[in-house]
PDB file of C-alpha atoms and ligand atoms in Angstrom:
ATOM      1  CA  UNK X 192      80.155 111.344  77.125  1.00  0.00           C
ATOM      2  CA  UNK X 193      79.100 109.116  79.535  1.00  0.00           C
ATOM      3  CA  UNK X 194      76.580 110.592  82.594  1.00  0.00           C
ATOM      4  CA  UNK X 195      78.903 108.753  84.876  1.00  0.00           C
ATOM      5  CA  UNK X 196      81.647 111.072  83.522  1.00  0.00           C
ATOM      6  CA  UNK X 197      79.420 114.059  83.414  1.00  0.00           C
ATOM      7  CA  UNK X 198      78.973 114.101  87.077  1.00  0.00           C
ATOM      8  CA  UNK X 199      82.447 113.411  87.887  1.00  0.00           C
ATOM      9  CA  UNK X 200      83.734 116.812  85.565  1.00  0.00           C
ATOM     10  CA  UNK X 201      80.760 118.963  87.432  1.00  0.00           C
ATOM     11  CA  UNK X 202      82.458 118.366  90.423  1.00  0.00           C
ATOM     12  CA  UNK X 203      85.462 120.517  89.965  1.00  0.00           C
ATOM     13  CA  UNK X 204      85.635 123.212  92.260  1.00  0.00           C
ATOM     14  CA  UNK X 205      82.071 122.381  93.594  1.00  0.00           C
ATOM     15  CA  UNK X 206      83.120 119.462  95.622  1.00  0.00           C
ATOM     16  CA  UNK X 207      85.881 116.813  96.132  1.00  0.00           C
ATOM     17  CA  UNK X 208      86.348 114.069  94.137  1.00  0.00           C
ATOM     18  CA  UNK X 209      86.766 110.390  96.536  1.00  0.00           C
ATOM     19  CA  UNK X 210      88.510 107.493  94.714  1.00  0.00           C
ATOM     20  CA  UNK X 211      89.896 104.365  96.100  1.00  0.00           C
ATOM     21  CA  UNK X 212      91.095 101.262  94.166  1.00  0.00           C
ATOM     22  CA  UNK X 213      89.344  97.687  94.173  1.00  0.00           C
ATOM     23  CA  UNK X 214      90.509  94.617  93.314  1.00  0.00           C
ATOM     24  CA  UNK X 215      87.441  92.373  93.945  1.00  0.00           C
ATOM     25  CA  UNK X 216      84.014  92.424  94.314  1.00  0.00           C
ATOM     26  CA  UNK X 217      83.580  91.961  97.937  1.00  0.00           C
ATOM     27  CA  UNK X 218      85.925  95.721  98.115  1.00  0.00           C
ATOM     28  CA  UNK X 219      84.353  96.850  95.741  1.00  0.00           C
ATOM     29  CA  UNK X 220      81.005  96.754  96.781  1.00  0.00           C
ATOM     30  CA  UNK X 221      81.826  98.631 100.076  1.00  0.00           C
ATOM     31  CA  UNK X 222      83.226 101.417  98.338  1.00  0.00           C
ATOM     32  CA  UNK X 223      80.507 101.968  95.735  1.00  0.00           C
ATOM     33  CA  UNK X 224      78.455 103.370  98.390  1.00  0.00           C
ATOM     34  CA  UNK X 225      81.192 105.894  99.045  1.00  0.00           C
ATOM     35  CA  UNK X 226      83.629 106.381  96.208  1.00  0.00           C
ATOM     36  CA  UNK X 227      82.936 108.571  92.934  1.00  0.00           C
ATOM     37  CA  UNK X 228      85.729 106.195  90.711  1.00  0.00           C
ATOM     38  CA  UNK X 229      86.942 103.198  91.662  1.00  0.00           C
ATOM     39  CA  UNK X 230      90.122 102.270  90.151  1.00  0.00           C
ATOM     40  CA  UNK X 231      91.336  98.542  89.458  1.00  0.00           C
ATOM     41  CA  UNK X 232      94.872  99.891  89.625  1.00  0.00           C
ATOM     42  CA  UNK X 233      97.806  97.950  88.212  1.00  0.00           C
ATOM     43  CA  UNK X 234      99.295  98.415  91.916  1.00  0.00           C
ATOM     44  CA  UNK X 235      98.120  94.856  92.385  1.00  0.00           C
ATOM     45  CA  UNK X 236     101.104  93.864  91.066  1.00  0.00           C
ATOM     46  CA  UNK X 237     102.881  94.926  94.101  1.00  0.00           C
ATOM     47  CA  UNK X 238      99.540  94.870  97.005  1.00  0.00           C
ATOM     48  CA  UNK X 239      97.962  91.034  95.623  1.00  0.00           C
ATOM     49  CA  UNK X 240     100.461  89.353  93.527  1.00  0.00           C
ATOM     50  CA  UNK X 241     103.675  90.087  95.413  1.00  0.00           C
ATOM     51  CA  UNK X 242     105.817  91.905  92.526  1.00  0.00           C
ATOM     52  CA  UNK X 243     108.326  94.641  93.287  1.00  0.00           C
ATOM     53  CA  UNK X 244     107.161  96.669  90.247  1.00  0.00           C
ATOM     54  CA  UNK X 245     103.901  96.655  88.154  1.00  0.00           C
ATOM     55  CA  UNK X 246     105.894  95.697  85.033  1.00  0.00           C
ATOM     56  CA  UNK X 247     105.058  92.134  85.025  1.00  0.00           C
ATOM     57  CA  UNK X 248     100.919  92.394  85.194  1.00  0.00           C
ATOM     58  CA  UNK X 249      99.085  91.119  82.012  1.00  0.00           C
ATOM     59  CA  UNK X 250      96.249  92.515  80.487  1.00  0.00           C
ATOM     60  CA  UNK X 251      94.028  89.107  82.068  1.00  0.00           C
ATOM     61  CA  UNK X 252      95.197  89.979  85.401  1.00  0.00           C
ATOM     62  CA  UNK X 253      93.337  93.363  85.267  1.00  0.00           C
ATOM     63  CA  UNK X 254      90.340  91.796  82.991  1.00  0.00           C
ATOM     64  CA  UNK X 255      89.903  88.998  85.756  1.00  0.00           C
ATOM     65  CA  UNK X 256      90.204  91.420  88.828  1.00  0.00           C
ATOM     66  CA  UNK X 257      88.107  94.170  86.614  1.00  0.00           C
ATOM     67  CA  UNK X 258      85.399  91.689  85.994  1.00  0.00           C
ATOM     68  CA  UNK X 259      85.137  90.713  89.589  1.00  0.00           C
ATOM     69  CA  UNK X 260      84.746  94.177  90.463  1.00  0.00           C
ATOM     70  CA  UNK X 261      82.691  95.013  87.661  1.00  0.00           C
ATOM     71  CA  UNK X 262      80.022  92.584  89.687  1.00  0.00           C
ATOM     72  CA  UNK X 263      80.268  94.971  93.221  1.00  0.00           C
ATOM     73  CA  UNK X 264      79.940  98.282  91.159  1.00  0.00           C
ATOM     74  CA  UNK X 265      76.984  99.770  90.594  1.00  0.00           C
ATOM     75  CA  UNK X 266      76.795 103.713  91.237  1.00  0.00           C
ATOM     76  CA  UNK X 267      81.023 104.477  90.553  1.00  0.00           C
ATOM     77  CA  UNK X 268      82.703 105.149  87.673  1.00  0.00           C
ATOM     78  CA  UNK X 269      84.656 101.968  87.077  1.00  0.00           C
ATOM     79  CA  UNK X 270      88.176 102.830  85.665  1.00  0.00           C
ATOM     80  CA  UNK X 271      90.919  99.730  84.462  1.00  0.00           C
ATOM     81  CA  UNK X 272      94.297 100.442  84.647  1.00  0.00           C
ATOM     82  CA  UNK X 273      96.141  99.625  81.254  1.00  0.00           C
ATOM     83  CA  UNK X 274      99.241  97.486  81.812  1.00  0.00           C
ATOM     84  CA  UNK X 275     102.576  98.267  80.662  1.00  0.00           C
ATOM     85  CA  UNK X 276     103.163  97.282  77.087  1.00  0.00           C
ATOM     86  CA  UNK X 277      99.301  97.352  76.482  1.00  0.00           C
ATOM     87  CA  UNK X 278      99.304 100.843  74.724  1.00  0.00           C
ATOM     88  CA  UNK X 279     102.797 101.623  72.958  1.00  0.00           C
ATOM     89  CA  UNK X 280     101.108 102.422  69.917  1.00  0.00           C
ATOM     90  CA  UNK X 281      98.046 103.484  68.937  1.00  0.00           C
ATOM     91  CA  UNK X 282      96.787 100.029  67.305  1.00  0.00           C
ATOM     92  CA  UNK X 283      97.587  98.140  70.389  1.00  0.00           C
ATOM     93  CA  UNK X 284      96.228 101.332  72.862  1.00  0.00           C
ATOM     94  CA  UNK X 285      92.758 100.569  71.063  1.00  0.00           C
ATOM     95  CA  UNK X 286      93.036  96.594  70.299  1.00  0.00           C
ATOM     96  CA  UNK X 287      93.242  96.413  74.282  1.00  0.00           C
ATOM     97  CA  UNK X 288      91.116  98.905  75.294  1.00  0.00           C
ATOM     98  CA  UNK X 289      88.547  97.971  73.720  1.00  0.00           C
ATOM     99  CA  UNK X 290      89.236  94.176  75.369  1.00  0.00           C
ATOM    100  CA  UNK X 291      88.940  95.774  78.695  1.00  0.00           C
ATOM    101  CA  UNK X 292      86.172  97.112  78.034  1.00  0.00           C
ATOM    102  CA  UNK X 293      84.420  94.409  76.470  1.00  0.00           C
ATOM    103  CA  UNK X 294      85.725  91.744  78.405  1.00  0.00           C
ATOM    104  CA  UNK X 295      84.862  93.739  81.839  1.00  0.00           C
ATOM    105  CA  UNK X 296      82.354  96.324  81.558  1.00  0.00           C
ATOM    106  CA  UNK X 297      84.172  99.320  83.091  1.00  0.00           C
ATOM    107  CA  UNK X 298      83.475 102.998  81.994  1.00  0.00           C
ATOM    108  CA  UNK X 299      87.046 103.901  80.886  1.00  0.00           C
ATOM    109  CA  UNK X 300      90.929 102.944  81.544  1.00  0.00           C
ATOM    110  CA  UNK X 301      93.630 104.907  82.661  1.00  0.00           C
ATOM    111  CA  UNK X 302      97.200 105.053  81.078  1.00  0.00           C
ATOM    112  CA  UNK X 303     100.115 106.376  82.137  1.00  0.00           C
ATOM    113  CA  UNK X 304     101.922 109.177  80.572  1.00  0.00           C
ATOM    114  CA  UNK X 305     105.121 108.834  79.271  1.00  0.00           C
ATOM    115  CA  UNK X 306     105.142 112.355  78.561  1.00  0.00           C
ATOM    116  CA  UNK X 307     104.452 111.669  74.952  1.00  0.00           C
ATOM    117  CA  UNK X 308     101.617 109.247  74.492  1.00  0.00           C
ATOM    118  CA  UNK X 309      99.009 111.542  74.609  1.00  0.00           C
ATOM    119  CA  UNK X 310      98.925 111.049  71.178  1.00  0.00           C
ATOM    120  CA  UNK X 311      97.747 107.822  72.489  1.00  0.00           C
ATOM    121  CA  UNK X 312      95.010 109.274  74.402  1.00  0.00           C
ATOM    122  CA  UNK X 313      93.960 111.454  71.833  1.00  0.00           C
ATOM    123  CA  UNK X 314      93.834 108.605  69.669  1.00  0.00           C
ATOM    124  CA  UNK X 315      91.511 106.293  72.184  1.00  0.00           C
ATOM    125  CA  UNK X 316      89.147 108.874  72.281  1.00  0.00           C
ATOM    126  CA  UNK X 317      88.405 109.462  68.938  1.00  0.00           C
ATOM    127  CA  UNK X 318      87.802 105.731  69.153  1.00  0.00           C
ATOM    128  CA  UNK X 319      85.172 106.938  71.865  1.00  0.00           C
ATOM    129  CA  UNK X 320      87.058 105.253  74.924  1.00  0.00           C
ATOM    130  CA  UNK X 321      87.072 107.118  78.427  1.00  0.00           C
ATOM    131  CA  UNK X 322      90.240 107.507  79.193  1.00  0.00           C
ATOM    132  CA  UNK X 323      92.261 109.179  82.611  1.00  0.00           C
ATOM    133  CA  UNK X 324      95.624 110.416  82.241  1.00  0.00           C
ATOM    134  CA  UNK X 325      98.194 109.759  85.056  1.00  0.00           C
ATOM    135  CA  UNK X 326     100.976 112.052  85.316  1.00  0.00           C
ATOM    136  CA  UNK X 327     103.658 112.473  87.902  1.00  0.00           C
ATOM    137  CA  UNK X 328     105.397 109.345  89.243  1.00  0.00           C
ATOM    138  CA  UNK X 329     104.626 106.822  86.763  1.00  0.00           C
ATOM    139  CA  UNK X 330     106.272 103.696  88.373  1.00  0.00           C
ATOM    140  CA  UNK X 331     105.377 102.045  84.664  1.00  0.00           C
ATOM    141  CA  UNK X 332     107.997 104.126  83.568  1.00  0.00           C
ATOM    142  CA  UNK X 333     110.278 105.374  86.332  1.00  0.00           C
ATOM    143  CA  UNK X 334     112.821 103.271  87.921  1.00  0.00           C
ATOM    144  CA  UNK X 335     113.499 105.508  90.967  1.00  0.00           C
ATOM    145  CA  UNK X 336     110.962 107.173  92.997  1.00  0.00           C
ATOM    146  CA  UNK X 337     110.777 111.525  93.238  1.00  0.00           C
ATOM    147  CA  UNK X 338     108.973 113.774  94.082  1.00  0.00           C
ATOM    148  CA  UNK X 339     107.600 115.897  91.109  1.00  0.00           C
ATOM    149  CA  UNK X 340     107.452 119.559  90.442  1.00  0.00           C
ATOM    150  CA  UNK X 341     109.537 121.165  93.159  1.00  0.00           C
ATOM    151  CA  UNK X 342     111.290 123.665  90.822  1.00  0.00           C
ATOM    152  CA  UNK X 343     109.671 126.336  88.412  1.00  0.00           C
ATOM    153  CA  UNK X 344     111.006 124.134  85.354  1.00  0.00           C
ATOM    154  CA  UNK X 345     109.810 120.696  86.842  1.00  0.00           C
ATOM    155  CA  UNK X 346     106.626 122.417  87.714  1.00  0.00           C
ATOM    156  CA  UNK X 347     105.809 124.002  84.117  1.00  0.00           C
ATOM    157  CA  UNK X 348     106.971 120.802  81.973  1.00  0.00           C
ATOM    158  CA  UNK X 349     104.389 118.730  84.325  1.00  0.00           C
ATOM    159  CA  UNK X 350     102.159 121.657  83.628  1.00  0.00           C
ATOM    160  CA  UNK X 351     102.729 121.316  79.686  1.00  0.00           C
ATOM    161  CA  UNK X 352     102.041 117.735  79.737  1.00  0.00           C
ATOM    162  CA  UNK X 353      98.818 117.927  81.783  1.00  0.00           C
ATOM    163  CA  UNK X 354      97.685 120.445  79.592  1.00  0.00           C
ATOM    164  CA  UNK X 355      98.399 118.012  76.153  1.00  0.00           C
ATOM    165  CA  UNK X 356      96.570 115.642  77.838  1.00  0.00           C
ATOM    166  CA  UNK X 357      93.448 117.632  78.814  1.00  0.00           C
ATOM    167  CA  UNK X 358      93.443 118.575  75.221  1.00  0.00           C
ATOM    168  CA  UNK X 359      93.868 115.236  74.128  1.00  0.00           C
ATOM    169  CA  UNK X 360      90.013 115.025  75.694  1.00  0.00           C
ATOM    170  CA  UNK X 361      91.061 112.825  78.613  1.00  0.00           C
ATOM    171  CA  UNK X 362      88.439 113.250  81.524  1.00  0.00           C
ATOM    172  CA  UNK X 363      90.645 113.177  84.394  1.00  0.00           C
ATOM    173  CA  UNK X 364      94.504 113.512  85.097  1.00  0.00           C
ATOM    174  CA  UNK X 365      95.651 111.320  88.126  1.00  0.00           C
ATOM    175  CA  UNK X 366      99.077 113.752  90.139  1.00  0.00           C
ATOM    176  CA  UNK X 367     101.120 110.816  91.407  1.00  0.00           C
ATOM    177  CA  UNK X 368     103.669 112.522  93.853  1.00  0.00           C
ATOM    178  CA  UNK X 369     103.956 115.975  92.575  1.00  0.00           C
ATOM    179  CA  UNK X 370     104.606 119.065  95.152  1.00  0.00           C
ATOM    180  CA  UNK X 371     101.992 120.663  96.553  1.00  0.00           C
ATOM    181  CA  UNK X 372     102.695 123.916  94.257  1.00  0.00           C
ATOM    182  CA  UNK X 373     102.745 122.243  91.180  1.00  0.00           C
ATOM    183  CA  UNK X 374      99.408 120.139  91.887  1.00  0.00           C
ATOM    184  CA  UNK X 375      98.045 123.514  92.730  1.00  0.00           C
ATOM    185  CA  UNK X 376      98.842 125.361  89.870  1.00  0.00           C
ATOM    186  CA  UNK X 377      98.071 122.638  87.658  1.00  0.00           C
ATOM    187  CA  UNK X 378      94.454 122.148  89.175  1.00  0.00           C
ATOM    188  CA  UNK X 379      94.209 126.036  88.602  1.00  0.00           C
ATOM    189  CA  UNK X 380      94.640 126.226  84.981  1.00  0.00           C
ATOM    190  CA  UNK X 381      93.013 123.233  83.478  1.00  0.00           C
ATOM    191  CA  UNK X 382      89.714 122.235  83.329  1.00  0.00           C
ATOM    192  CA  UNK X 383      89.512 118.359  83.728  1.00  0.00           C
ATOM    193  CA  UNK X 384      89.845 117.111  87.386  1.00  0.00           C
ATOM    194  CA  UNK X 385      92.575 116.497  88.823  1.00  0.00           C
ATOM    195  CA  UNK X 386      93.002 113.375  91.320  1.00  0.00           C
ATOM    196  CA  UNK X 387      95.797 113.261  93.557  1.00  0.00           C
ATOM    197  CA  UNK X 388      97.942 110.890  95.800  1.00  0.00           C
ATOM    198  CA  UNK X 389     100.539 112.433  97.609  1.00  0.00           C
ATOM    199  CA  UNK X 390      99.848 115.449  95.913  1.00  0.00           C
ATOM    200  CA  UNK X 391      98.524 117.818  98.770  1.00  0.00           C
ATOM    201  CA  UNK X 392      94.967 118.690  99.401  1.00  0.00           C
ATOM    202  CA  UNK X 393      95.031 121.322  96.504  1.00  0.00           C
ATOM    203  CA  UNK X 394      94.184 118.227  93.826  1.00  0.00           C
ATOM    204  CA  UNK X 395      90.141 118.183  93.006  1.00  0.00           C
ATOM    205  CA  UNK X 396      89.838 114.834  94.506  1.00  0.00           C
ATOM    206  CA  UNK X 397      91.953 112.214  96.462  1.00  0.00           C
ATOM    207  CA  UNK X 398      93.196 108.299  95.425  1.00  0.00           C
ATOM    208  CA  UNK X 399      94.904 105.914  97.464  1.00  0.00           C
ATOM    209  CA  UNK X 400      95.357 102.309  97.266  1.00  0.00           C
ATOM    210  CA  UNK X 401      92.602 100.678  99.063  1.00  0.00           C
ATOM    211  CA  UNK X 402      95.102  97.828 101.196  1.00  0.00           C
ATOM    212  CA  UNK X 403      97.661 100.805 101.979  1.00  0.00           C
ATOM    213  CA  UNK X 404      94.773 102.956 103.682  1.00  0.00           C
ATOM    214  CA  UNK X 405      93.402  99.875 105.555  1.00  0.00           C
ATOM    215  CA  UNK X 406      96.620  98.654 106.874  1.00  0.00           C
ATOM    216  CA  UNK X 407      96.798  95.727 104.951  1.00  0.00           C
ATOM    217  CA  UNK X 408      99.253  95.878 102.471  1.00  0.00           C
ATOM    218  CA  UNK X 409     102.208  96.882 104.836  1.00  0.00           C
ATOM    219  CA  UNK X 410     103.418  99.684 102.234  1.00  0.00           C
ATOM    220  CA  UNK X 411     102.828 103.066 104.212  1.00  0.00           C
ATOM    221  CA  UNK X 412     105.025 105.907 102.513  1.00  0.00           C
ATOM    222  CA  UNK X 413     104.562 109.409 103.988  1.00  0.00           C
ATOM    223  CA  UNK X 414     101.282 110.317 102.058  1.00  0.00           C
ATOM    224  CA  UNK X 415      99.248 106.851 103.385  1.00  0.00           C
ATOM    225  CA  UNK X 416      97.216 108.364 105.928  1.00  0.00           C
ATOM    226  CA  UNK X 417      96.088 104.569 108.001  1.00  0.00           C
ATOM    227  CA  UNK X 418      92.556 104.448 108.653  1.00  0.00           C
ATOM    228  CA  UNK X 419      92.278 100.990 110.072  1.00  0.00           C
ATOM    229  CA  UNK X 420      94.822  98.151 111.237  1.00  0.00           C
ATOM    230  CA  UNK X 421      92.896  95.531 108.967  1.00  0.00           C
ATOM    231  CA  UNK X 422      96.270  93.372 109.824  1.00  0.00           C
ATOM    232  CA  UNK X 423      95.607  93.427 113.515  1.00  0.00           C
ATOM    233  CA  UNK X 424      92.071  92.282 112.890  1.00  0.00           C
ATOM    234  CA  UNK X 425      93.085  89.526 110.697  1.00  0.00           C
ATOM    235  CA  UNK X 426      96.052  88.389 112.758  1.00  0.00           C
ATOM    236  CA  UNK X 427      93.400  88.175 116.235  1.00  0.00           C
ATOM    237  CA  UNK X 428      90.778  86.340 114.210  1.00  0.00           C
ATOM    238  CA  UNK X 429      93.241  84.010 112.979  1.00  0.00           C
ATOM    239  CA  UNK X 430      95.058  83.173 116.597  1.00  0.00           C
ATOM    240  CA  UNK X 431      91.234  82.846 117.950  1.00  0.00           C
ATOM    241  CA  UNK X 432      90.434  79.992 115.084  1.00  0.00           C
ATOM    242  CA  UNK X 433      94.247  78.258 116.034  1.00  0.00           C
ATOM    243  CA  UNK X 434      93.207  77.862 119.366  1.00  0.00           C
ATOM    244  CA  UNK X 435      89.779  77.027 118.935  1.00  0.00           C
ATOM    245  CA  UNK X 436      90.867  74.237 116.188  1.00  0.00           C
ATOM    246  CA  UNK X 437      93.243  73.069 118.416  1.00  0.00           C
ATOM    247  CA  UNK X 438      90.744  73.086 121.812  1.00  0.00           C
ATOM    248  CA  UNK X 439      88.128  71.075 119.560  1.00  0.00           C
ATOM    249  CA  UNK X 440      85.938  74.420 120.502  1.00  0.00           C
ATOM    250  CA  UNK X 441      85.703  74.737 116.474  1.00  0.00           C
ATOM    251  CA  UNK X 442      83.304  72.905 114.558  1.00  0.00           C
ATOM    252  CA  UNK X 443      80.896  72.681 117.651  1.00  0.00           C
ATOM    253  CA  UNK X 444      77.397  71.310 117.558  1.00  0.00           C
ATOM    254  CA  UNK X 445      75.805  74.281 116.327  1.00  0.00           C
ATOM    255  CA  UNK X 446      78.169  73.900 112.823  1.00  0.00           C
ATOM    256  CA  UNK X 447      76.868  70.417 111.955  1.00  0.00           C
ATOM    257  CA  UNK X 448      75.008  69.578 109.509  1.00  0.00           C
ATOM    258  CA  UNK X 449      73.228  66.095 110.757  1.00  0.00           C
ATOM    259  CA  UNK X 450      71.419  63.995 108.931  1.00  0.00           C
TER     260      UNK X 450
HETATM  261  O1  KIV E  15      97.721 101.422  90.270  1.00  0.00           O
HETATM  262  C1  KIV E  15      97.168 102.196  91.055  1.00  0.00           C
HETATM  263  O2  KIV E  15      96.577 101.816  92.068  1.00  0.00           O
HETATM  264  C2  KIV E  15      97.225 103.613  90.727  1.00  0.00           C
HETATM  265  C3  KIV E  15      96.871 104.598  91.797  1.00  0.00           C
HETATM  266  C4  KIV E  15      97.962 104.634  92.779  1.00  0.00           C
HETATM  267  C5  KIV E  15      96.564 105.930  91.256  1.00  0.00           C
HETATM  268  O3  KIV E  15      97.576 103.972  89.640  1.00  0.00           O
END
């Protein structure tokens, strides 16, 4: 194991975990100073390339964006999101896995349960690849959004499955959209963190998509706490360069290069 990964696991219940997700190196290097993983989520399906789902992003769209952040990254645990159809079997899990890794340099990849592919898992890391579960809402394999683990059943099956994959020897589980109980009592009885978004403050560390927490990707669901207006800021610097293109203030003498 990894030191990287060490430190992250000797967090749990000594301090909170802070994630965010980065999809280039310029992000990327601003959260390194703050952030404990940084995830190249497959969310820039939807936040960069315009997608309603995450279904159609290849395996070279996260190698590209997970090599440009590779380059901003130095202190963080770099995770790569797996895309759907990349792992559904254990030959391909591993074949591109082991791409990602090669091809980007990050520390591990995360893959979304499907309730039974912690075989998968299991299977990656006797290959000796990191990997981070993701349980919950899995939009790589839910059509319709929910919120998780509001009854007793709900609450123990999402239990069961983090459980298989903690035992599977995954590092982390991601708790996409699960109640607050159920995060809770799933934090309580395993031994991997847990990393949550929109799944209460009871998770051992918090993820949220970088754009939706800036205010840049317009998608602000109940659990997107805003911590800037980057729109607004764009949007004034923009009208500012209009009018000083069109008032011939912009190039002045001072942006010349004579000769
Ligand atoms: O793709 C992503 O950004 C994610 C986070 C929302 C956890 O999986």
């Amino acid at each position: 194991m990894s030191k990287k990964i060490k430190k992250i696991l000797l967090k749990k219940n000594k301090s909170k975990i802070v994630c965010l997700t980065a999809y280039s190196k310029a992000i990327a290097k601003i959260l390194d100073n703050f952030c404990d993983i940084i995830l190249v989520g497959d969310s820039m399906a939807n936040v960069l390339y315009g997608h309603k789902g995450t279904h159609k992003l290849s395996l070279d769209n996260i190698i590209q964006h997970t090599s440009s952040v590779r380059l901003g990254v130095k202190k963080s645990l770099l995770v790569a999101d797996m895309p759907k159809g990349t792992y559904e079997n254990p030959k391909s899990a591993k074949t591109n896995a082991k791409l990602i890794i090669k091809k980007t340099g990050c520390d591990a990849v995360k893959l979304e349960s499907n309730k039974n592919n912690y075989k998968i898992i299991k299977f990656l890391i006797n290959e000796k690849i990191p990997v981070m579960g993701h349980i919950g809402y899995t939009p790589q394999h839910k059509k319709k959004f929910k919120i998780e683990g509001k009854t007793k059943n709900e609450a123990l099956k999402l239990l069961k499955e983090a459980k298989l994959i903690e035992k599977s020897g995954a590092f982390a589980i991601v708790l996409e959209c699960l109640s607050p109980q159920s995060a809770k009592m799933i934090t309580n009885k395993i031994k991997i963190p847990t990393i949550g978004i929109g799944s209460s403050v009871y998770c051992d560390g918090q993820i949220l998509v970088t754009d939706d927490m800036l205010g840049l990707s317009g998608f602000y669901p109940k659990f997107v706490k805003k911590y800037a207006n980057i729109n607004r800021i764009i949007e004034k610097a923009v009208k500012k360069y209009t009018r000083d293109v069109k008032l011939k203030n912009f190039p002045s003498k001072i942006h010349n290069y004579n000769g």
